[in-house]
Every structure is written in C-alpha cells, then in structure tokens.
Amino acid sequence: TPSPTPSPTPSPTPSPTPAPTPTPTPSPTPSPMPSPTPAPTPLTGYQYFCKHDPSKQSYYIECSSCVAPPICCDVEEAASTTASGGGGKRCTETGLGVTSLSNCEDLQ
C-alpha cells in the first residue's frame, strides 16, 4: 500500500517589523561634587611651622612634610617666602616670628 504523502509544512508568515522606538536622549548627569579641599592655614595668629629640609634653617607654615619637631611662630612676623611647598611664610628657631610652643598648644 502506498504511504500517504506528507503535506508540505506551511512556511511561517513573517510578522511586520515594528517601527524602531526612538532612544530617549539621556539627560546630562551632573558631575560628581569634588571632594572639599582643606581650608588653607590662616595667615594670622600663631601657627605651627615645619622644617622641610634638615640641612636648612627655615621652618614653613605648610606642614604636610616635617623632618623635625614643629616650632610655633607668629604668622604676622614670619617672613614671606616663595619656596615651593612653603605655603608663603617661613620662620626660624631664632627669629622671624618664632615664639613659645605654648602659644600653639590649642591648635590641631
């Protein structure tokens, strides 16, 4: 007996291609807030001054680096300096506004 002929499988009808949805334009994101920079050392009153170079006599108001115990100086009497990293003021153990360490005890 002849076997039945399989009927051809109908090919699927392609569905219409949907129109592309417009991509929303991203709104600009605000840039993250910069981290606050520490307030500069006030250039008034008594402040600690730090020695940056052990072979020099000068102590500077900028104390991010200190190679000797700091000294206390009256900023108004300290000398101006343009030394790189000096913070604009300098004094020495014997002058230029040096004062008793007790004047700086309340400073952080």
Coordinates of C-alpha atoms in Angstrom, one line a residue:
T1 CA 0.0 0.0 0.0
P2 CA 1.3 3.4 -0.8
S3 CA 2.2 5.5 2.1
P4 CA 0.5 8.9 2.4
T5 CA 2.4 11.8 1.1
P6 CA 3.1 14.2 3.8
S7 CA 1.6 17.6 3.2
P8 CA 4.1 20.4 3.0
T9 CA 4.6 22.4 6.1
P10 CA 3.4 25.9 5.5
S11 CA 6.2 28.5 6.0
P12 CA 5.5 30.9 8.8
T13 CA 4.2 34.3 7.6
P14 CA 6.7 37.0 8.6
S15 CA 5.2 39.4 11.1
P16 CA 5.5 43.0 10.2
T17 CA 8.7 44.6 11.5
P18 CA 7.8 47.0 14.3
A19 CA 8.9 50.6 13.8
P20 CA 12.1 51.3 15.9
T21 CA 11.3 53.1 19.1
P22 CA 13.3 56.3 19.4
T23 CA 16.0 56.0 22.0
P24 CA 15.5 58.6 24.7
T25 CA 18.3 61.1 24.9
P26 CA 19.9 60.7 28.3
S27 CA 19.8 63.9 30.3
P28 CA 23.3 65.0 31.2
T29 CA 24.2 63.7 34.6
P30 CA 25.7 66.3 36.9
S31 CA 29.3 65.7 37.5
P32 CA 30.1 64.4 41.0
M33 CA 30.9 67.1 43.5
P34 CA 34.6 67.4 44.0
S35 CA 35.8 66.5 47.5
P36 CA 36.2 69.5 49.6
T37 CA 39.8 70.8 49.9
P38 CA 41.0 71.5 53.3
A39 CA 40.8 75.1 54.3
P40 CA 44.2 76.9 53.9
T41 CA 46.2 77.6 57.0
P42 CA 45.1 81.0 58.2
L43 CA 47.9 83.6 57.7
T44 CA 47.2 85.2 61.0
G45 CA 48.0 84.5 64.7
Y46 CA 50.2 81.7 65.9
Q47 CA 50.7 78.6 63.8
Y48 CA 53.0 75.6 63.7
F49 CA 55.8 75.8 61.2
C50 CA 57.6 72.7 60.0
K51 CA 61.2 72.1 58.7
H52 CA 61.2 70.6 55.3
D53 CA 64.9 70.1 54.8
P54 CA 67.2 69.1 57.7
S55 CA 70.1 71.0 56.2
K56 CA 68.2 74.3 56.2
Q57 CA 67.3 76.7 59.0
S58 CA 63.8 77.6 57.7
Y59 CA 60.6 76.3 59.0
Y60 CA 57.5 76.7 56.8
I61 CA 53.8 77.3 57.5
E62 CA 53.0 74.4 55.2
C63 CA 53.3 71.3 57.4
S64 CA 52.4 68.4 55.1
S65 CA 56.0 67.3 55.5
C66 CA 58.1 67.8 58.7
V67 CA 61.6 66.4 59.3
A68 CA 61.9 67.9 62.8
P69 CA 59.5 68.8 65.6
P70 CA 57.5 71.8 64.6
I71 CA 58.0 75.3 66.1
C72 CA 55.4 77.9 66.8
C73 CA 55.6 81.3 65.0
D74 CA 53.6 84.5 64.8
V75 CA 52.4 84.5 61.2
E76 CA 52.3 88.3 61.0
E77 CA 56.0 88.4 62.0
A78 CA 57.1 85.5 59.8
A79 CA 58.9 86.2 56.6
S80 CA 57.3 85.9 53.2
T81 CA 58.7 83.1 51.1
T82 CA 58.3 81.8 47.5
A83 CA 59.8 78.5 48.3
S84 CA 58.0 75.7 46.6
G85 CA 55.7 74.0 49.1
G86 CA 56.4 76.6 51.8
G87 CA 52.9 78.0 52.0
G88 CA 54.1 81.6 51.7
K89 CA 55.5 82.1 55.2
R90 CA 58.7 81.0 56.9
C91 CA 60.4 81.5 60.3
T92 CA 63.5 80.0 62.0
E93 CA 64.3 78.8 65.5
T94 CA 65.9 82.1 66.3
G95 CA 63.8 84.7 64.6
L96 CA 61.2 85.8 62.0
G97 CA 58.3 85.5 64.5
V98 CA 59.3 82.4 66.4
T99 CA 57.6 82.2 69.8
S100 CA 56.9 79.8 72.6
L101 CA 55.4 76.4 71.7
S102 CA 52.8 77.1 74.4
N103 CA 51.2 79.7 72.0
C104 CA 50.3 76.9 69.6
E105 CA 49.2 74.3 72.1
D106 CA 45.5 74.8 71.3
L107 CA 46.0 74.3 67.6
Q108 CA 45.2 71.0 66.0

